[in-house]
mmCIF file of C-alpha atoms and ligand atoms in Angstrom:
data_model
loop_
_atom_site.group_PDB
_atom_site.id
_atom_site.type_symbol
_atom_site.label_atom_id
_atom_site.label_comp_id
_atom_site.label_asym_id
_atom_site.label_seq_id
_atom_site.Cartn_x
_atom_site.Cartn_y
_atom_site.Cartn_z
ATOM 1 C CA MET A 1 0.225 0.092 0.249
ATOM 2 C CA VAL A 2 2.898 2.568 1.382
ATOM 3 C CA ARG A 3 4.849 1.545 -1.855
ATOM 4 C CA CYS A 4 1.913 2.361 -4.214
ATOM 5 C CA SER A 5 0.934 5.502 -2.962
ATOM 6 C CA ILE A 6 4.692 6.639 -2.952
ATOM 7 C CA ALA A 7 4.767 5.362 -6.860
ATOM 8 C CA ARG A 8 1.653 7.156 -7.188
ATOM 9 C CA LEU A 9 3.159 10.664 -5.593
ATOM 10 C CA CYS A 10 6.246 10.176 -7.783
ATOM 11 C CA GLU A 11 4.214 9.700 -11.164
ATOM 12 C CA LYS A 12 2.358 12.783 -10.084
ATOM 13 C CA GLN A 13 5.410 14.790 -9.515
ATOM 14 C CA ILE A 14 7.226 13.444 -12.806
ATOM 15 C CA ALA A 15 3.546 14.520 -14.587
ATOM 16 C CA ARG A 16 4.107 18.064 -13.014
ATOM 17 C CA ALA A 17 7.695 18.406 -13.842
ATOM 18 C CA ALA A 18 7.041 16.732 -17.441
ATOM 19 C CA PRO A 19 8.524 19.370 -20.133
ATOM 20 C CA LEU A 20 6.277 20.729 -22.683
ATOM 21 C CA VAL A 21 6.041 18.373 -25.484
ATOM 22 C CA LEU A 22 5.434 20.337 -28.920
ATOM 23 C CA PRO A 23 4.982 18.687 -32.375
ATOM 24 C CA ARG A 24 8.567 18.189 -33.935
ATOM 25 C CA ARG A 25 9.294 19.966 -37.220
ATOM 26 C CA ARG A 26 6.081 22.158 -37.020
ATOM 27 C CA PHE A 27 6.662 25.809 -37.658
ATOM 28 C CA LEU A 28 5.264 27.798 -34.605
ATOM 29 C CA ASP A 29 3.793 31.008 -35.905
ATOM 30 C CA ARG A 30 0.693 31.382 -33.580
ATOM 31 C CA VAL A 31 -0.063 31.186 -30.202
ATOM 32 C CA HIS A 32 -3.416 31.734 -28.235
ATOM 33 C CA LEU A 33 -3.386 33.340 -24.688
ATOM 34 C CA THR A 34 -5.933 34.257 -22.237
ATOM 35 C CA VAL A 35 -4.343 37.232 -20.409
ATOM 36 C CA CYS A 36 -5.722 38.949 -17.070
ATOM 37 C CA GLY A 37 -5.021 41.626 -15.067
ATOM 38 C CA GLY A 38 -4.238 40.793 -11.310
ATOM 39 C CA VAL A 39 -6.591 41.318 -9.097
ATOM 40 C CA GLY A 40 -6.680 44.256 -6.488
ATOM 41 C CA GLY A 41 -6.134 43.767 -3.036
ATOM 42 C CA SER A 42 -8.650 44.280 -0.402
ATOM 43 C CA GLY A 43 -8.881 47.384 1.751
ATOM 44 C CA TYR A 44 -8.948 47.719 5.612
ATOM 45 C CA PRO A 45 -12.055 49.501 6.272
ATOM 46 C CA LYS A 46 -11.180 50.135 10.103
ATOM 47 C CA ILE A 47 -8.410 52.565 8.983
ATOM 48 C CA MET A 48 -9.831 53.150 5.632
ATOM 49 C CA GLY A 49 -6.580 51.211 4.241
ATOM 50 C CA VAL A 50 -6.297 50.869 0.354
ATOM 51 C CA GLY A 51 -5.460 47.400 -1.365
ATOM 52 C CA GLY A 52 -2.813 47.570 -3.677
ATOM 53 C CA ARG A 53 -3.466 47.424 -7.379
ATOM 54 C CA GLY A 54 -3.284 44.261 -9.478
ATOM 55 C CA GLY A 55 -0.407 43.876 -11.756
ATOM 56 C CA ASN A 56 -0.564 44.899 -15.661
ATOM 57 C CA VAL A 57 0.453 42.539 -18.426
ATOM 58 C CA TYR A 58 2.280 44.316 -21.065
ATOM 59 C CA ILE A 59 3.465 42.398 -24.396
ATOM 60 C CA GLU A 60 7.004 43.666 -25.377
ATOM 61 C CA THR A 61 9.225 42.717 -28.486
ATOM 62 C CA ASN A 62 12.779 41.329 -27.884
ATOM 63 C CA PRO A 63 14.565 40.324 -30.570
ATOM 64 C CA LYS A 64 15.474 36.942 -28.851
ATOM 65 C CA ALA A 65 12.197 36.118 -27.893
ATOM 66 C CA THR A 66 10.336 33.250 -29.532
ATOM 67 C CA LEU A 67 6.809 32.145 -29.638
ATOM 68 C CA LEU A 68 8.221 28.474 -28.450
ATOM 69 C CA LYS A 69 9.452 30.385 -25.356
ATOM 70 C CA ILE A 70 6.155 32.023 -24.813
ATOM 71 C CA LEU A 71 4.298 28.445 -24.539
ATOM 72 C CA ARG A 72 7.635 27.146 -22.059
ATOM 73 C CA SER A 73 6.896 30.156 -20.149
ATOM 74 C CA PHE A 74 3.184 29.959 -19.943
ATOM 75 C CA PRO A 75 2.266 26.211 -20.964
ATOM 76 C CA ASP A 76 -1.175 26.392 -19.818
ATOM 77 C CA HIS A 77 -2.181 29.131 -22.004
ATOM 78 C CA LYS A 78 -2.755 31.725 -19.522
ATOM 79 C CA VAL A 79 -0.836 34.833 -18.414
ATOM 80 C CA ARG A 80 -1.737 36.934 -15.230
ATOM 81 C CA GLY A 81 -0.722 39.924 -13.557
ATOM 82 C CA GLY A 82 0.380 39.546 -9.978
ATOM 83 C CA SER A 83 -2.462 40.273 -7.101
ATOM 84 C CA GLY A 84 -2.079 43.295 -5.361
ATOM 85 C CA GLY A 85 -1.427 43.067 -1.599
ATOM 86 C CA ASN A 86 -4.076 43.777 0.855
ATOM 87 C CA SER A 87 -3.919 46.630 3.199
ATOM 88 C CA ALA A 88 -3.926 45.653 7.136
ATOM 89 C CA HIS A 89 -3.935 47.161 10.227
ATOM 90 C CA HIS A 90 -0.163 47.716 10.231
ATOM 91 C CA GLN A 91 -0.238 48.683 6.422
ATOM 92 C CA LEU A 92 -2.648 51.436 5.386
ATOM 93 C CA LEU A 93 -1.347 50.845 1.766
ATOM 94 C CA GLY A 94 -1.327 47.379 0.316
ATOM 95 C CA GLN A 95 1.424 46.598 -2.267
ATOM 96 C CA ASN A 96 0.745 46.730 -6.016
ATOM 97 C CA GLY A 97 0.860 43.403 -7.863
ATOM 98 C CA THR A 98 3.764 42.734 -9.809
ATOM 99 C CA ASP A 99 3.531 43.593 -13.827
ATOM 100 C CA THR A 100 4.005 40.699 -16.404
ATOM 101 C CA THR A 101 5.453 41.105 -19.703
ATOM 102 C CA ILE A 102 5.312 38.767 -22.582
ATOM 103 C CA GLU A 103 8.247 38.983 -24.630
ATOM 104 C CA VAL A 104 7.657 38.585 -28.055
ATOM 105 C CA PRO A 105 9.730 38.448 -31.385
ATOM 106 C CA LEU A 106 9.539 41.398 -33.876
ATOM 107 C CA GLY A 107 6.764 40.715 -36.451
ATOM 108 C CA VAL A 108 4.001 39.959 -34.219
ATOM 109 C CA THR A 109 0.677 40.736 -34.818
ATOM 110 C CA VAL A 110 -1.469 40.703 -31.632
ATOM 111 C CA MET A 111 -4.981 39.940 -32.464
ATOM 112 C CA GLY A 112 -7.888 40.215 -30.010
ATOM 113 C CA PRO A 113 -11.072 37.917 -29.710
ATOM 114 C CA ARG A 114 -12.681 38.980 -33.018
ATOM 115 C CA LYS A 115 -9.818 38.531 -34.814
ATOM 116 C CA GLU A 116 -9.181 42.410 -35.084
ATOM 117 C CA VAL A 117 -5.770 43.894 -35.003
ATOM 118 C CA ILE A 118 -4.912 44.817 -31.592
ATOM 119 C CA ALA A 119 -1.110 46.018 -32.457
ATOM 120 C CA ASP A 120 1.522 45.036 -35.018
ATOM 121 C CA LEU A 121 4.960 45.019 -33.058
ATOM 122 C CA ILE A 122 7.610 45.551 -35.564
ATOM 123 C CA LYS A 123 10.271 47.718 -33.746
ATOM 124 C CA PRO A 124 12.446 46.539 -31.050
ATOM 125 C CA ASN A 125 11.250 47.249 -27.440
ATOM 126 C CA GLN A 126 7.970 48.366 -28.598
ATOM 127 C CA LYS A 127 5.602 47.779 -25.548
ATOM 128 C CA ILE A 128 1.787 47.794 -25.237
ATOM 129 C CA LEU A 129 -0.546 47.138 -22.172
ATOM 130 C CA ILE A 130 -2.768 44.197 -22.975
ATOM 131 C CA ALA A 131 -4.642 43.813 -19.805
ATOM 132 C CA GLU A 132 -5.089 46.088 -16.843
ATOM 133 C CA GLY A 133 -4.793 45.239 -13.025
ATOM 134 C CA GLY A 134 -7.731 45.673 -11.246
ATOM 135 C CA GLU A 135 -7.890 48.501 -8.799
ATOM 136 C CA GLY A 136 -7.286 47.882 -4.781
ATOM 137 C CA GLY A 137 -10.175 48.186 -2.312
ATOM 138 C CA THR A 138 -11.507 51.547 -1.263
ATOM 139 C CA SER A 139 -14.275 53.129 0.410
ATOM 140 C CA LYS A 140 -15.678 53.195 -3.185
ATOM 141 C CA ASN A 141 -15.842 49.462 -4.032
ATOM 142 C CA LYS A 142 -16.496 48.655 -0.279
ATOM 143 C CA TYR A 143 -12.866 47.642 0.244
ATOM 144 C CA ARG A 144 -12.882 44.849 -2.082
ATOM 145 C CA GLY A 145 -10.380 44.709 -4.761
ATOM 146 C CA LEU A 146 -11.497 44.381 -7.991
ATOM 147 C CA ARG A 147 -10.560 41.749 -10.835
ATOM 148 C CA GLY A 148 -8.240 42.907 -13.568
ATOM 149 C CA SER A 149 -9.552 42.976 -17.286
ATOM 150 C CA GLN A 150 -9.321 39.799 -19.102
ATOM 151 C CA ILE A 151 -8.938 39.427 -23.026
ATOM 152 C CA GLN A 152 -8.220 36.362 -25.400
ATOM 153 C CA ILE A 153 -5.678 36.985 -27.656
ATOM 154 C CA ASP A 154 -3.467 35.393 -30.525
ATOM 155 C CA LEU A 155 0.056 36.024 -31.313
ATOM 156 C CA VAL A 156 0.451 35.442 -35.162
ATOM 157 C CA LEU A 157 4.153 35.967 -36.423
ATOM 158 C CA LYS A 158 4.915 37.213 -39.908
ATOM 159 C CA LEU A 159 8.153 37.048 -40.762
ATOM 160 C CA ILE A 160 9.979 40.256 -41.643
ATOM 161 C CA ALA A 161 12.346 39.914 -44.350
ATOM 162 C CA ASP A 162 13.449 42.126 -47.266
ATOM 163 C CA ILE A 163 12.623 39.655 -49.895
ATOM 164 C CA GLY A 164 10.002 36.942 -50.218
ATOM 165 C CA PHE A 165 10.135 34.054 -52.427
ATOM 166 C CA VAL A 166 6.520 33.246 -53.893
ATOM 167 C CA GLY A 167 6.207 30.007 -56.275
ATOM 168 C CA PHE A 168 4.330 26.932 -56.566
ATOM 169 C CA PRO A 169 6.098 23.773 -55.165
ATOM 170 C CA ASN A 170 9.306 22.494 -57.033
ATOM 171 C CA ALA A 171 9.753 25.844 -58.754
ATOM 172 C CA GLY A 172 13.047 25.702 -57.395
ATOM 173 C CA LYS A 173 13.023 28.108 -54.493
ATOM 174 C CA SER A 174 15.090 26.267 -52.106
ATOM 175 C CA THR A 175 17.438 25.669 -54.641
ATOM 176 C CA LEU A 176 17.644 29.534 -55.297
ATOM 177 C CA LEU A 177 17.952 30.447 -51.756
ATOM 178 C CA ARG A 178 20.916 27.750 -51.288
ATOM 179 C CA ALA A 179 22.697 29.831 -54.546
ATOM 180 C CA LEU A 180 21.922 33.390 -53.169
ATOM 181 C CA SER A 181 22.553 32.933 -49.618
ATOM 182 C CA ARG A 182 24.319 30.520 -47.106
ATOM 183 C CA ALA A 183 21.291 28.983 -46.070
ATOM 184 C CA GLN A 184 20.812 25.142 -46.446
ATOM 185 C CA PRO A 185 17.321 24.094 -46.895
ATOM 186 C CA LYS A 186 16.192 20.744 -47.986
ATOM 187 C CA VAL A 187 15.739 20.054 -51.937
ATOM 188 C CA ALA A 188 14.020 17.386 -53.543
ATOM 189 C CA ASN A 189 12.164 16.379 -56.645
ATOM 190 C CA TYR A 190 8.905 16.279 -55.267
ATOM 191 C CA PRO A 191 6.425 19.141 -53.941
ATOM 192 C CA PHE A 192 6.069 20.284 -50.515
ATOM 193 C CA THR A 193 9.685 19.805 -49.466
ATOM 194 C CA THR A 194 9.682 23.139 -47.829
ATOM 195 C CA ILE A 195 6.800 23.112 -44.833
ATOM 196 C CA ARG A 196 8.343 26.142 -43.054
ATOM 197 C CA PRO A 197 9.640 29.338 -44.030
ATOM 198 C CA ASN A 198 13.467 29.325 -44.715
ATOM 199 C CA ILE A 199 15.478 32.538 -44.490
ATOM 200 C CA GLY A 200 18.735 33.128 -46.171
ATOM 201 C CA ILE A 201 20.648 36.107 -45.885
ATOM 202 C CA MET A 202 22.655 37.171 -49.592
ATOM 203 C CA GLU A 203 25.770 38.979 -48.358
ATOM 204 C CA TYR A 204 27.539 41.602 -50.810
ATOM 205 C CA ALA A 205 31.332 42.477 -50.868
ATOM 206 C CA ASP A 206 30.614 45.839 -48.917
ATOM 207 C CA ALA A 207 29.175 43.952 -46.110
ATOM 208 C CA ARG A 208 25.362 44.941 -46.987
ATOM 209 C CA GLN A 209 22.988 42.296 -46.178
ATOM 210 C CA ILE A 210 19.654 41.522 -47.714
ATOM 211 C CA SER A 211 17.295 38.715 -46.024
ATOM 212 C CA CYS A 212 15.427 36.469 -48.433
ATOM 213 C CA ALA A 213 12.510 34.066 -46.981
ATOM 214 C CA ASP A 214 11.664 31.104 -48.884
ATOM 215 C CA LEU A 215 8.110 30.603 -48.135
ATOM 216 C CA PRO A 216 6.175 27.047 -48.303
ATOM 217 C CA GLY A 217 4.839 25.955 -51.383
ATOM 218 C CA LEU A 218 2.024 27.966 -52.556
ATOM 219 C CA ILE A 219 -0.791 26.281 -54.587
ATOM 220 C CA GLU A 220 -3.940 27.248 -56.560
ATOM 221 C CA GLY A 221 -6.471 27.899 -54.133
ATOM 222 C CA ALA A 222 -4.419 28.935 -51.133
ATOM 223 C CA HIS A 223 -6.749 31.952 -50.673
ATOM 224 C CA ARG A 224 -9.251 29.312 -49.914
ATOM 225 C CA ASN A 225 -6.793 27.776 -47.358
ATOM 226 C CA VAL A 226 -6.153 24.971 -49.526
ATOM 227 C CA GLY A 227 -2.874 23.118 -48.696
ATOM 228 C CA LEU A 228 -0.567 25.374 -46.867
ATOM 229 C CA GLY A 229 -3.151 28.214 -47.771
ATOM 230 C CA HIS A 230 -2.782 31.572 -45.591
ATOM 231 C CA ASN A 231 0.198 30.077 -43.392
ATOM 232 C CA PHE A 232 2.158 31.035 -46.415
ATOM 233 C CA LEU A 233 0.396 33.908 -47.488
ATOM 234 C CA ARG A 234 0.518 36.110 -44.328
ATOM 235 C CA HIS A 235 4.563 35.916 -44.403
ATOM 236 C CA VAL A 236 4.687 37.726 -47.918
ATOM 237 C CA GLU A 237 2.852 40.922 -46.386
ATOM 238 C CA ARG A 238 5.850 42.396 -44.647
ATOM 239 C CA THR A 239 8.326 41.567 -47.216
ATOM 240 C CA SER A 240 9.499 44.852 -49.146
ATOM 241 C CA LEU A 241 10.300 43.036 -52.600
ATOM 242 C CA LEU A 242 8.320 40.111 -54.032
ATOM 243 C CA LEU A 243 10.430 37.614 -56.033
ATOM 244 C CA PHE A 244 8.245 35.129 -58.227
ATOM 245 C CA VAL A 245 9.999 32.047 -58.970
ATOM 246 C CA VAL A 246 8.614 29.874 -61.645
ATOM 247 C CA ASP A 247 9.516 26.390 -63.560
ATOM 248 C CA ILE A 248 10.267 27.216 -67.319
ATOM 249 C CA GLY A 249 8.231 24.136 -67.696
ATOM 250 C CA GLY A 250 5.093 25.328 -65.986
ATOM 251 C CA PHE A 251 3.514 23.641 -62.946
ATOM 252 C CA ARG A 252 1.341 20.624 -62.270
ATOM 253 C CA LEU A 253 0.408 19.656 -58.655
ATOM 254 C CA GLY A 254 -0.438 15.936 -59.381
ATOM 255 C CA PRO A 255 -1.872 13.762 -62.192
ATOM 256 C CA ALA A 256 -5.472 15.108 -61.463
ATOM 257 C CA SER A 257 -4.610 18.732 -61.771
ATOM 258 C CA PRO A 258 -4.223 20.680 -65.229
ATOM 259 C CA GLU A 259 -0.869 21.174 -66.499
ATOM 260 C CA ARG A 260 0.008 24.843 -66.489
ATOM 261 C CA ASP A 261 2.193 26.257 -68.916
ATOM 262 C CA VAL A 262 4.746 29.064 -67.457
ATOM 263 C CA PHE A 263 2.450 32.088 -68.251
ATOM 264 C CA GLU A 264 -0.526 30.251 -66.728
ATOM 265 C CA THR A 265 1.657 29.535 -63.617
ATOM 266 C CA ILE A 266 2.525 33.208 -63.598
ATOM 267 C CA MET A 267 -1.051 34.377 -63.840
ATOM 268 C CA SER A 268 -2.137 31.591 -61.250
ATOM 269 C CA LEU A 269 0.245 33.396 -58.751
ATOM 270 C CA ASN A 270 -0.877 36.471 -59.499
ATOM 271 C CA LYS A 271 -4.303 35.495 -59.049
ATOM 272 C CA GLU A 272 -3.754 33.740 -55.581
ATOM 273 C CA LEU A 273 -2.094 36.681 -54.247
ATOM 274 C CA GLU A 274 -5.134 39.071 -55.545
ATOM 275 C CA LEU A 275 -7.592 36.776 -54.039
ATOM 276 C CA TYR A 276 -5.683 36.739 -50.511
ATOM 277 C CA ARG A 277 -5.173 40.405 -50.648
ATOM 278 C CA GLU A 278 -5.329 42.778 -53.453
ATOM 279 C CA ASP A 279 -3.018 45.666 -52.237
ATOM 280 C CA LEU A 280 0.056 43.015 -52.366
ATOM 281 C CA LEU A 281 -0.166 43.211 -56.288
ATOM 282 C CA THR A 282 1.415 46.911 -55.532
ATOM 283 C CA LYS A 283 4.727 45.541 -53.999
ATOM 284 C CA PRO A 284 7.331 45.913 -55.975
ATOM 285 C CA ALA A 285 7.946 42.489 -57.828
ATOM 286 C CA VAL A 286 10.443 40.875 -60.004
ATOM 287 C CA LEU A 287 9.972 37.861 -61.797
ATOM 288 C CA VAL A 288 12.695 34.857 -61.974
ATOM 289 C CA VAL A 289 12.255 31.890 -64.605
ATOM 290 C CA ASN A 290 14.140 28.967 -63.142
ATOM 291 C CA LYS A 291 15.352 25.821 -64.969
ATOM 292 C CA MET A 292 16.365 27.402 -67.941
ATOM 293 C CA ASP A 293 19.071 24.660 -68.553
ATOM 294 C CA THR A 294 16.126 22.231 -69.458
ATOM 295 C CA GLU A 295 15.435 21.643 -73.182
ATOM 296 C CA GLY A 296 13.399 23.871 -75.475
ATOM 297 C CA ALA A 297 13.775 26.784 -72.183
ATOM 298 C CA ASP A 298 15.023 29.414 -74.807
ATOM 299 C CA GLN A 299 11.989 29.443 -76.909
ATOM 300 C CA LYS A 300 9.686 28.641 -73.812
ATOM 301 C CA LEU A 301 11.308 32.106 -72.500
ATOM 302 C CA LYS A 302 10.637 33.762 -75.679
ATOM 303 C CA ASP A 303 6.924 32.969 -75.845
ATOM 304 C CA LEU A 304 6.926 33.763 -72.519
ATOM 305 C CA ARG A 305 8.151 37.500 -72.920
ATOM 306 C CA TYR A 306 5.553 37.965 -75.556
ATOM 307 C CA LYS A 307 2.540 36.730 -73.562
ATOM 308 C CA LEU A 308 3.242 38.663 -70.467
ATOM 309 C CA THR A 309 2.759 41.889 -72.990
ATOM 310 C CA SER A 310 0.000 40.434 -75.109
ATOM 311 C CA ASP A 311 -3.681 41.215 -74.171
ATOM 312 C CA GLY A 312 -4.838 38.016 -76.189
ATOM 313 C CA ALA A 313 -2.578 35.418 -74.431
ATOM 314 C CA TYR A 314 -4.246 37.032 -71.009
ATOM 315 C CA GLU A 315 -7.906 37.038 -72.363
ATOM 316 C CA ASP A 316 -7.456 33.375 -73.692
ATOM 317 C CA LEU A 317 -6.552 32.230 -70.068
ATOM 318 C CA PRO A 318 -8.843 29.966 -68.462
ATOM 319 C CA ALA A 319 -10.974 31.831 -65.808
ATOM 320 C CA GLU A 320 -9.693 30.055 -62.808
ATOM 321 C CA VAL A 321 -5.796 31.262 -63.346
ATOM 322 C CA ARG A 322 -7.097 34.694 -64.959
ATOM 323 C CA PRO A 323 -6.276 37.608 -62.284
ATOM 324 C CA MET A 324 -8.605 40.800 -62.400
ATOM 325 C CA GLN A 325 -5.522 43.137 -62.156
ATOM 326 C CA ARG A 326 -2.046 42.035 -63.500
ATOM 327 C CA ILE A 327 1.150 42.501 -61.533
ATOM 328 C CA LYS A 328 3.500 44.577 -63.299
ATOM 329 C CA PHE A 329 6.857 42.880 -62.635
ATOM 330 C CA ARG A 330 10.333 45.354 -62.379
ATOM 331 C CA ASP A 331 12.171 42.657 -64.171
ATOM 332 C CA LEU A 332 12.588 39.230 -65.730
ATOM 333 C CA VAL A 333 15.436 37.080 -65.035
ATOM 334 C CA GLY A 334 15.778 33.588 -66.658
ATOM 335 C CA ILE A 335 18.268 31.536 -64.359
ATOM 336 C CA SER A 336 19.489 28.049 -63.414
ATOM 337 C CA ALA A 337 19.416 27.797 -59.938
ATOM 338 C CA ALA A 338 20.958 24.575 -60.026
ATOM 339 C CA LYS A 339 23.825 25.086 -62.162
ATOM 340 C CA ARG A 340 24.024 28.698 -60.510
ATOM 341 C CA GLU A 341 23.770 30.355 -64.197
ATOM 342 C CA ASN A 342 22.715 34.447 -63.899
ATOM 343 C CA THR A 343 22.435 34.138 -59.965
ATOM 344 C CA GLU A 344 25.294 36.152 -59.103
ATOM 345 C CA GLN A 345 23.622 38.813 -61.598
ATOM 346 C CA LEU A 346 20.299 38.246 -59.985
ATOM 347 C CA LYS A 347 21.692 38.949 -56.605
ATOM 348 C CA GLU A 348 23.241 42.246 -58.064
ATOM 349 C CA ASP A 349 19.994 43.127 -59.668
ATOM 350 C CA LEU A 350 17.636 42.059 -56.648
ATOM 351 C CA ARG A 351 19.666 44.862 -54.221
ATOM 352 C CA LYS A 352 19.207 47.353 -57.021
ATOM 353 C CA HIS A 353 15.254 46.801 -57.186
ATOM 354 C CA LEU A 354 15.203 46.754 -53.272
ATOM 355 C CA GLU A 355 17.287 50.126 -52.866
ATOM 356 C CA GLU A 356 15.141 51.501 -55.642
ATOM 357 C CA SER A 357 11.806 50.663 -53.880
ATOM 358 C CA PHE A 358 13.206 52.142 -50.646
ATOM 359 C CA GLU A 359 14.274 55.538 -52.317
ATOM 360 C CA GLY A 360 11.029 55.481 -53.948
ATOM 361 C CA ASN A 361 9.190 55.095 -50.457
ATOM 362 C CA GLU A 362 11.083 58.208 -49.027
ATOM 363 C CA GLY A 363 10.074 60.283 -51.868
ATOM 364 C CA THR A 364 6.428 59.533 -51.886
ATOM 365 C CA GLY A 365 5.972 58.788 -48.178
ATOM 366 C CA LYS A 366 4.004 55.776 -49.527
ATOM 367 C CA LYS A 367 4.183 52.436 -47.603
ATOM 368 C CA ASP A 368 4.903 50.278 -50.364
ATOM 369 C CA THR A 369 5.899 51.642 -53.725
ATOM 370 C CA GLU A 370 3.762 50.537 -56.525
ATOM 371 C CA SER A 371 5.336 48.732 -59.109
ATOM 372 C CA THR A 372 4.767 51.275 -61.646
ATOM 373 C CA ARG A 373 8.042 50.507 -64.014
ATOM 374 C CA PRO A 374 6.791 48.616 -66.969
ATOM 375 C CA LEU A 375 8.622 44.936 -67.488
ATOM 376 C CA LYS A 376 11.779 45.264 -69.259
ATOM 377 C CA LEU A 377 11.457 43.214 -72.420
ATOM 378 C CA GLU A 378 14.434 43.786 -74.135
ATOM 379 C CA ARG A 379 16.418 42.366 -71.541
ATOM 380 C CA GLN A 380 18.502 39.464 -72.361
ATOM 381 C CA SER A 381 19.150 37.625 -69.203
ATOM 382 C CA MET A 382 20.602 34.409 -70.358
HETATM 383 N N1 GTP B 401 17.210 21.146 -64.160
HETATM 384 C C1 GTP B 401 17.146 22.259 -62.943
HETATM 385 N N2 GTP B 401 16.184 21.641 -61.951
HETATM 386 C C2 GTP B 401 16.273 22.537 -61.136
HETATM 387 C C3 GTP B 401 16.753 23.813 -61.087
HETATM 388 N N3 GTP B 401 16.457 24.279 -59.812
HETATM 389 C C4 GTP B 401 15.825 23.364 -58.806
HETATM 390 N N4 GTP B 401 15.874 22.151 -59.807
HETATM 391 C C5 GTP B 401 15.099 21.086 -59.250
HETATM 392 O O1 GTP B 401 13.930 21.230 -58.781
HETATM 393 C C6 GTP B 401 13.738 20.237 -58.004
HETATM 394 C C7 GTP B 401 12.649 21.147 -56.779
HETATM 395 O O2 GTP B 401 13.783 22.098 -56.202
HETATM 396 P P1 GTP B 401 13.295 22.840 -54.904
HETATM 397 O O3 GTP B 401 14.509 24.123 -54.813
HETATM 398 O O4 GTP B 401 13.145 21.992 -53.701
HETATM 399 O O5 GTP B 401 11.663 23.809 -55.113
HETATM 400 P P2 GTP B 401 11.202 24.363 -53.944
HETATM 401 O O6 GTP B 401 10.346 25.405 -54.846
HETATM 402 O O7 GTP B 401 11.725 24.873 -53.062
HETATM 403 O O8 GTP B 401 10.287 23.277 -53.773
HETATM 404 P P3 GTP B 401 8.984 23.069 -52.319
HETATM 405 O O9 GTP B 401 9.978 22.736 -51.279
HETATM 406 O O10 GTP B 401 8.119 21.977 -52.690
HETATM 407 O O11 GTP B 401 8.164 24.625 -52.372
HETATM 408 C C8 GTP B 401 14.751 19.866 -57.290
HETATM 409 O O12 GTP B 401 14.754 18.421 -57.674
HETATM 410 C C9 GTP B 401 15.964 20.665 -57.932
HETATM 411 O O13 GTP B 401 17.026 19.704 -57.941
HETATM 412 C C10 GTP B 401 17.252 24.346 -62.216
HETATM 413 O O14 GTP B 401 17.693 25.324 -62.225
HETATM 414 N N5 GTP B 401 17.432 23.346 -63.202
#
């Protein structure tokens, strides 16, 4: 009997101390929390003593924070401010409760219970009050300390990178990221190798660094949350330049899906972005046509250049891939990411386009510059 109860006690303790188990390899970019301000301390009527205020709860950015660390600190998804101290005959004023701060990484959007945006936290040490502690007990509230405010929130991480790769699975985005930076994403000849965003840093001789995010495979219907859906699309929002990466051979998701040539693939990507958030189409965008080392690629690229400027080709598109508004690409570059052909030039061009887009922002005061320059069709990229 005694051994049995000791064993049970041990089990309980082990269970209490068990580390947080999270699904491995999952990219954590959303955490739900219930946040409560601390309860106010009681007042002491005899001496008109005032209870301490309950602790507030704040959210503050810290570049070293991660959503995983938040889950480790608050495994039950509840965050509370400290309780205010009571007033007593030897203490006229109760002590205020301690404040609690949730440290979040840069790029977190705080969303309220109705999915409304409470704050976009993109700067270091940005701090907001999320739940106020309750008032301490006084004659106004019959010396009973009040509860703090309570709110349900979601912390949603949207990556901040200078350039976001947009493309269907297997287009060669991971291979390109490897070619442009020191990142080592997985590369394989089947769709959805990338299940989490990979970030690579392009380094230049003058020490300039530009970050690129290779985002998981978008597919037709992502705006309806098909495939990885919005999980991918929301990361596009905070990049300054979109890099469309397509396979010169086009795209086909599977035997049951229609085969899209490269022009249809680009228009389909265009449409996916438009259906998710139309204003994404005004971001500066560059088109990279990959796998130019494959047979017949030169002729296909020529056809593509023609189709991109032809109204007829646009009108002939199947309705399901025809966007309402076409993206105006700043540039079209043919490359072979695998053979690293034209990738060094692309790296230089991307820097130029990014800097131009920043200059445009300063001049106009716009949030994101419109991609107003037409596609340069005379350019010979390969
Ligand atoms: N011939 C040729 N093959 C390439 C080139 N670039 C990539 N590939 C191949 O295309 C396949 C897919 O490449 P990935 O880089 O994994 O493509 P991805 O777009 O990251 O794919 P997801 O992870 O599914 O989004 C791999 O077998 C690559 O070796 C290229 O320039 N030429």
